[in-house]
mmCIF file of C-alpha atoms and ligand atoms in Angstrom:
data_model
loop_
_atom_site.group_PDB
_atom_site.id
_atom_site.type_symbol
_atom_site.label_atom_id
_atom_site.label_comp_id
_atom_site.label_asym_id
_atom_site.label_seq_id
_atom_site.Cartn_x
_atom_site.Cartn_y
_atom_site.Cartn_z
ATOM 1 C CA UNK A 1 62.939 -165.060 82.769
ATOM 2 C CA UNK A 2 64.575 -164.247 79.487
ATOM 3 C CA UNK A 3 63.047 -163.623 76.060
ATOM 4 C CA UNK A 4 65.880 -162.971 73.671
ATOM 5 C CA UNK A 5 63.732 -162.468 70.588
ATOM 6 C CA UNK A 6 60.343 -160.799 70.761
ATOM 7 C CA UNK A 7 58.593 -158.331 68.442
ATOM 8 C CA UNK A 8 57.119 -156.098 71.148
ATOM 9 C CA UNK A 9 56.111 -153.437 68.613
ATOM 10 C CA UNK A 10 53.775 -155.868 66.834
ATOM 11 C CA UNK A 11 51.412 -156.584 69.749
ATOM 12 C CA UNK A 12 48.140 -154.622 69.751
ATOM 13 C CA UNK A 13 49.031 -153.106 73.156
ATOM 14 C CA UNK A 14 52.817 -153.180 73.639
ATOM 15 C CA UNK A 15 52.660 -150.921 76.708
ATOM 16 C CA UNK A 16 50.555 -153.443 78.625
ATOM 17 C CA UNK A 17 53.010 -156.228 77.718
ATOM 18 C CA UNK A 18 55.942 -154.082 78.854
ATOM 19 C CA UNK A 19 54.234 -153.259 82.136
ATOM 20 C CA UNK A 20 53.730 -156.914 82.911
ATOM 21 C CA UNK A 21 57.340 -157.707 81.917
ATOM 22 C CA UNK A 22 58.558 -155.048 84.337
ATOM 23 C CA UNK A 23 56.353 -156.400 87.110
ATOM 24 C CA UNK A 24 57.967 -159.829 86.823
ATOM 25 C CA UNK A 25 61.524 -158.653 86.111
ATOM 26 C CA UNK A 26 61.439 -160.189 82.668
ATOM 27 C CA UNK A 27 64.333 -159.566 80.271
ATOM 28 C CA UNK A 28 63.093 -158.940 76.709
ATOM 29 C CA UNK A 29 65.167 -158.236 73.652
ATOM 30 C CA UNK A 30 62.782 -156.163 71.560
ATOM 31 C CA UNK A 31 63.668 -156.995 67.960
ATOM 32 C CA UNK A 32 62.184 -155.356 64.887
ATOM 33 C CA UNK A 33 61.671 -155.893 61.197
ATOM 34 C CA UNK A 34 62.469 -152.451 59.710
ATOM 35 C CA UNK A 35 64.844 -149.606 60.670
ATOM 36 C CA UNK A 36 62.000 -147.090 60.267
ATOM 37 C CA UNK A 37 60.248 -148.663 63.266
ATOM 38 C CA UNK A 38 63.310 -148.276 65.523
ATOM 39 C CA UNK A 39 62.559 -144.890 67.071
ATOM 40 C CA UNK A 40 58.941 -145.734 67.844
ATOM 41 C CA UNK A 41 59.888 -149.104 69.324
ATOM 42 C CA UNK A 42 62.730 -147.636 71.366
ATOM 43 C CA UNK A 43 60.285 -145.074 72.788
ATOM 44 C CA UNK A 44 58.206 -147.924 74.259
ATOM 45 C CA UNK A 45 60.974 -148.723 76.756
ATOM 46 C CA UNK A 46 63.672 -146.063 76.475
ATOM 47 C CA UNK A 47 66.998 -146.890 78.117
ATOM 48 C CA UNK A 48 65.522 -149.837 79.980
ATOM 49 C CA UNK A 49 68.337 -152.288 80.704
ATOM 50 C CA UNK A 50 65.916 -155.184 80.966
ATOM 51 C CA UNK A 51 64.144 -154.315 77.707
ATOM 52 C CA UNK A 52 66.809 -153.334 75.189
ATOM 53 C CA UNK A 53 65.678 -152.416 71.683
ATOM 54 C CA UNK A 54 67.454 -154.030 68.754
ATOM 55 C CA UNK A 55 67.783 -152.462 65.319
ATOM 56 C CA UNK A 56 66.836 -154.808 62.497
ATOM 57 C CA UNK A 57 65.894 -155.380 58.892
ATOM 58 C CA UNK A 58 64.127 -158.694 58.477
ATOM 59 C CA UNK A 59 65.254 -160.765 55.449
ATOM 60 C CA UNK A 60 61.628 -161.303 54.401
ATOM 61 C CA UNK A 61 61.290 -157.518 54.039
ATOM 62 C CA UNK A 62 64.677 -156.924 52.407
ATOM 63 C CA UNK A 63 63.268 -156.404 48.908
ATOM 64 C CA UNK A 64 60.688 -153.912 50.109
ATOM 65 C CA UNK A 65 62.879 -152.056 52.631
ATOM 66 C CA UNK A 66 66.486 -152.169 51.425
ATOM 67 C CA UNK A 67 66.401 -148.396 51.027
ATOM 68 C CA UNK A 68 66.291 -148.165 54.816
ATOM 69 C CA UNK A 69 69.917 -149.336 55.053
ATOM 70 C CA UNK A 70 70.964 -145.700 55.113
ATOM 71 C CA UNK A 71 68.786 -145.149 58.185
ATOM 72 C CA UNK A 72 70.170 -148.377 59.650
ATOM 73 C CA UNK A 73 73.705 -146.988 59.397
ATOM 74 C CA UNK A 74 72.639 -143.680 60.945
ATOM 75 C CA UNK A 75 71.066 -145.400 63.941
ATOM 76 C CA UNK A 76 73.777 -148.039 64.427
ATOM 77 C CA UNK A 77 76.265 -146.041 66.565
ATOM 78 C CA UNK A 78 73.731 -145.693 69.397
ATOM 79 C CA UNK A 79 72.541 -149.308 69.337
ATOM 80 C CA UNK A 80 74.054 -152.340 71.031
ATOM 81 C CA UNK A 81 71.754 -155.082 69.713
ATOM 82 C CA UNK A 82 70.972 -155.878 66.090
ATOM 83 C CA UNK A 83 67.978 -157.982 65.039
ATOM 84 C CA UNK A 84 66.146 -159.347 63.337
ATOM 85 C CA UNK A 85 68.590 -159.813 60.470
ATOM 86 C CA UNK A 86 69.703 -162.756 58.355
ATOM 87 C CA UNK A 87 68.653 -164.722 55.293
ATOM 88 C CA UNK A 88 65.531 -166.707 54.396
ATOM 89 C CA UNK A 89 65.884 -169.406 51.740
ATOM 90 C CA UNK A 90 62.275 -170.642 51.792
ATOM 91 C CA UNK A 91 60.739 -170.970 48.281
ATOM 92 C CA UNK A 92 58.402 -167.990 48.805
ATOM 93 C CA UNK A 93 61.386 -165.702 49.505
ATOM 94 C CA UNK A 94 63.752 -167.079 46.870
ATOM 95 C CA UNK A 95 63.025 -164.283 44.390
ATOM 96 C CA UNK A 96 64.419 -161.731 46.850
ATOM 97 C CA UNK A 97 67.569 -163.762 47.568
ATOM 98 C CA UNK A 98 70.025 -161.392 45.835
ATOM 99 C CA UNK A 99 68.757 -158.339 47.708
ATOM 100 C CA UNK A 100 68.546 -160.289 50.996
ATOM 101 C CA UNK A 101 72.193 -161.217 50.614
ATOM 102 C CA UNK A 102 73.209 -157.667 49.789
ATOM 103 C CA UNK A 103 71.315 -156.306 52.816
ATOM 104 C CA UNK A 104 72.763 -158.922 55.193
ATOM 105 C CA UNK A 105 76.312 -158.339 53.933
ATOM 106 C CA UNK A 106 75.884 -154.589 54.273
ATOM 107 C CA UNK A 107 74.632 -154.928 57.864
ATOM 108 C CA UNK A 108 77.449 -157.269 58.911
ATOM 109 C CA UNK A 109 80.022 -154.965 57.369
ATOM 110 C CA UNK A 110 78.544 -151.943 59.139
ATOM 111 C CA UNK A 111 78.541 -153.808 62.466
ATOM 112 C CA UNK A 112 82.119 -154.859 61.956
ATOM 113 C CA UNK A 113 83.160 -151.271 61.210
ATOM 114 C CA UNK A 114 81.301 -150.118 64.324
ATOM 115 C CA UNK A 115 83.333 -152.496 66.502
ATOM 116 C CA UNK A 116 80.898 -155.418 66.667
ATOM 117 C CA UNK A 117 77.369 -155.871 67.999
ATOM 118 C CA UNK A 118 75.115 -158.532 69.486
ATOM 119 C CA UNK A 119 73.171 -160.060 66.594
ATOM 120 C CA UNK A 120 69.832 -161.922 66.632
ATOM 121 C CA UNK A 121 69.868 -163.942 63.431
ATOM 122 C CA UNK A 122 67.216 -165.545 61.225
ATOM 123 C CA UNK A 123 68.555 -168.454 59.128
ATOM 124 C CA UNK A 124 65.512 -170.415 57.956
ATOM 125 C CA UNK A 125 66.487 -172.651 55.001
ATOM 126 C CA UNK A 126 69.697 -170.629 54.754
ATOM 127 C CA UNK A 127 71.951 -171.734 57.618
ATOM 128 C CA UNK A 128 74.922 -172.587 55.386
ATOM 129 C CA UNK A 129 74.792 -169.201 53.661
ATOM 130 C CA UNK A 130 74.295 -167.289 56.922
ATOM 131 C CA UNK A 131 77.283 -169.044 58.507
ATOM 132 C CA UNK A 132 79.390 -168.327 55.453
ATOM 133 C CA UNK A 133 78.649 -164.600 55.738
ATOM 134 C CA UNK A 134 79.358 -164.634 59.466
ATOM 135 C CA UNK A 135 82.700 -166.298 58.801
ATOM 136 C CA UNK A 136 83.559 -163.606 56.231
ATOM 137 C CA UNK A 137 82.732 -160.843 58.747
ATOM 138 C CA UNK A 138 84.185 -162.363 61.893
ATOM 139 C CA UNK A 139 84.312 -158.950 63.616
ATOM 140 C CA UNK A 140 80.605 -158.215 63.111
ATOM 141 C CA UNK A 141 79.906 -159.338 66.670
ATOM 142 C CA UNK A 142 78.381 -162.201 68.608
ATOM 143 C CA UNK A 143 75.799 -164.114 66.603
ATOM 144 C CA UNK A 144 72.786 -165.519 68.406
ATOM 145 C CA UNK A 145 71.040 -167.943 66.056
ATOM 146 C CA UNK A 146 67.325 -167.480 66.606
ATOM 147 C CA UNK A 147 65.146 -170.609 66.097
ATOM 148 C CA UNK A 148 67.978 -172.529 64.424
ATOM 149 C CA UNK A 149 66.640 -175.266 62.148
ATOM 150 C CA UNK A 150 69.671 -176.317 60.122
ATOM 151 C CA UNK A 151 71.202 -179.745 59.640
ATOM 152 C CA UNK A 152 73.553 -181.477 62.048
ATOM 153 C CA UNK A 153 76.519 -180.381 59.908
ATOM 154 C CA UNK A 154 75.341 -176.770 59.878
ATOM 155 C CA UNK A 155 74.777 -176.914 63.612
ATOM 156 C CA UNK A 156 78.333 -178.125 64.192
ATOM 157 C CA UNK A 157 79.633 -175.312 61.991
ATOM 158 C CA UNK A 158 77.621 -172.761 63.976
ATOM 159 C CA UNK A 159 78.991 -174.118 67.252
ATOM 160 C CA UNK A 160 82.486 -174.043 65.822
ATOM 161 C CA UNK A 161 82.312 -170.335 64.990
ATOM 162 C CA UNK A 162 81.057 -169.600 68.545
ATOM 163 C CA UNK A 163 77.434 -168.872 67.748
ATOM 164 C CA UNK A 164 74.900 -168.690 70.547
ATOM 165 C CA UNK A 165 71.350 -170.013 70.282
ATOM 166 C CA UNK A 166 67.955 -168.714 71.370
ATOM 167 C CA UNK A 167 65.389 -171.472 71.813
ATOM 168 C CA UNK A 168 61.597 -171.235 71.833
ATOM 169 C CA UNK A 169 58.720 -173.592 72.570
ATOM 170 C CA UNK A 170 58.152 -174.571 68.897
ATOM 171 C CA UNK A 171 61.702 -175.995 68.778
ATOM 172 C CA UNK A 172 61.119 -177.979 71.938
ATOM 173 C CA UNK A 173 57.816 -179.324 70.607
ATOM 174 C CA UNK A 174 59.377 -180.886 67.501
ATOM 175 C CA UNK A 175 61.610 -183.938 67.438
ATOM 176 C CA UNK A 176 64.128 -182.305 65.144
ATOM 177 C CA UNK A 177 64.213 -179.224 67.354
ATOM 178 C CA UNK A 178 64.784 -181.296 70.495
ATOM 179 C CA UNK A 179 67.675 -183.136 68.826
ATOM 180 C CA UNK A 180 69.230 -179.756 67.928
ATOM 181 C CA UNK A 181 68.755 -178.410 71.457
ATOM 182 C CA UNK A 182 70.301 -181.550 72.981
ATOM 183 C CA UNK A 183 73.435 -181.021 70.896
ATOM 184 C CA UNK A 184 73.959 -177.388 71.945
ATOM 185 C CA UNK A 185 76.637 -176.307 74.399
ATOM 186 C CA UNK A 186 74.506 -175.473 77.452
ATOM 187 C CA UNK A 187 76.556 -172.390 78.185
ATOM 188 C CA UNK A 188 75.481 -170.788 74.871
ATOM 189 C CA UNK A 189 71.725 -171.268 75.113
ATOM 190 C CA UNK A 190 69.040 -168.658 75.889
ATOM 191 C CA UNK A 191 65.255 -168.684 75.680
ATOM 192 C CA UNK A 192 63.037 -166.740 73.260
ATOM 193 C CA UNK A 193 59.386 -166.542 72.191
ATOM 194 C CA UNK A 194 59.369 -164.824 68.758
ATOM 195 C CA UNK A 195 56.004 -163.421 69.857
ATOM 196 C CA UNK A 196 53.567 -162.436 68.550
ATOM 197 C CA UNK A 197 54.438 -164.547 65.482
ATOM 198 C CA UNK A 198 54.330 -167.795 67.460
ATOM 199 C CA UNK A 199 51.319 -169.224 69.271
ATOM 200 C CA UNK A 200 51.043 -170.759 72.688
ATOM 201 C CA UNK A 201 47.845 -172.283 74.090
ATOM 202 C CA UNK A 202 45.860 -170.937 71.126
ATOM 203 C CA UNK A 203 46.886 -167.275 71.537
ATOM 204 C CA UNK A 204 49.977 -165.270 70.567
ATOM 205 C CA UNK A 205 53.074 -165.999 72.682
ATOM 206 C CA UNK A 206 54.031 -163.476 75.351
ATOM 207 C CA UNK A 207 57.530 -162.872 76.752
ATOM 208 C CA UNK A 208 56.633 -164.608 80.032
ATOM 209 C CA UNK A 209 55.973 -167.830 78.096
ATOM 210 C CA UNK A 210 59.759 -168.218 78.289
ATOM 211 C CA UNK A 211 59.046 -169.684 81.734
ATOM 212 C CA UNK A 212 57.531 -172.724 79.995
ATOM 213 C CA UNK A 213 60.538 -172.901 77.703
ATOM 214 C CA UNK A 214 62.982 -173.020 80.591
ATOM 215 C CA UNK A 215 60.832 -175.715 82.249
ATOM 216 C CA UNK A 216 61.008 -177.823 79.083
ATOM 217 C CA UNK A 217 64.746 -177.168 78.819
ATOM 218 C CA UNK A 218 65.185 -178.361 82.395
ATOM 219 C CA UNK A 219 63.339 -181.574 81.500
ATOM 220 C CA UNK A 220 65.472 -182.113 78.415
ATOM 221 C CA UNK A 221 68.687 -181.399 80.304
ATOM 222 C CA UNK A 222 67.509 -183.566 83.168
ATOM 223 C CA UNK A 223 68.116 -180.946 85.827
ATOM 224 C CA UNK A 224 65.985 -178.901 88.208
ATOM 225 C CA UNK A 225 64.157 -175.795 87.026
ATOM 226 C CA UNK A 226 66.285 -173.721 89.428
ATOM 227 C CA UNK A 227 69.512 -175.050 87.947
ATOM 228 C CA UNK A 228 68.330 -174.286 84.411
ATOM 229 C CA UNK A 229 67.153 -170.790 85.361
ATOM 230 C CA UNK A 230 70.451 -170.030 87.085
ATOM 231 C CA UNK A 231 72.295 -171.294 84.019
ATOM 232 C CA UNK A 232 70.226 -169.128 81.662
ATOM 233 C CA UNK A 233 70.773 -166.044 83.817
ATOM 234 C CA UNK A 234 74.486 -166.734 83.893
ATOM 235 C CA UNK A 235 74.508 -167.188 80.106
ATOM 236 C CA UNK A 236 72.800 -163.834 79.631
ATOM 237 C CA UNK A 237 75.330 -162.027 81.847
ATOM 238 C CA UNK A 238 78.134 -163.700 79.967
ATOM 239 C CA UNK A 239 76.681 -162.680 76.611
ATOM 240 C CA UNK A 240 76.221 -159.090 77.792
ATOM 241 C CA UNK A 241 79.764 -158.963 79.109
ATOM 242 C CA UNK A 242 81.284 -160.126 75.793
ATOM 243 C CA UNK A 243 79.814 -157.206 73.931
HETATM 244 MN MN1 MN B 1 61.262 -163.035 64.665
#
C-alpha cells in the first residue's frame, strides 16, 4: 500500500501510526507544513526507506512562515522529497497570494539549483498558476499533483508537462474527481490520504486507508485489485528511479 501524501507529524500519536505502517509494509511519504517541523518529523522515522520525510512549506502558511525559507535552503541538500508546497487561490487565502507566489518560486528555484527533487504539490484553485511556475522551472524536479482539482484544460496541461498525480478517497467520492481520475495516464497515478486532514468512516484518515483507494481505483479502471496494486507499486518504483 502506498500513501504518497500524509501529515504523520499531525496525528496525536505518530509513533503508533508508524508502527502499524511498518507492520503492514506500508509506504508513506511524510509531508509537512513548515521547515521548522522537519527535524522533529524526520526523527519519527529516520532513514526509513518506506517512510521518507519530505521538506515543505504549505501555501496556506506562507504569510506566517516565509522567514523559514532560509532554513528550507539549509535542509534541502539532505532531502530527496519536497512537500507540501504550492499555491492556494481560495478566497480565504487570496490576501497572502503575493507571498505564496514568492515562496513557491523560491522553493522551485532552490530545487532546480540542487539538481531537482520529487515534489508533492498543492494547487487548490490555482492549477493554472502552479503549472505556469512549474513550466518556468522545468529542472525543479518531478511534480506530483496532490488532490488535483483543476479544469479539464488544466489537467491536460499538467499531463503535457509530465506531472504525476496522487489520488485520495475524497477525489474518488466526487463526480468531478472521478472524471479527472479517469482521464489520467494510469502509469502516473499513485494513492494518498492527506491524513489527518481528511476523514474516512467518521474518523481521521490513516495511511492504510490507501487500501480502499486502490480498491476504488480498480473498480474505476475495471481491473482486478491485484492488477491495480501491481500497477501502483510499479509506478512508485518508476517515480523513485527518475529522481
Ligand atoms: Mn496536505
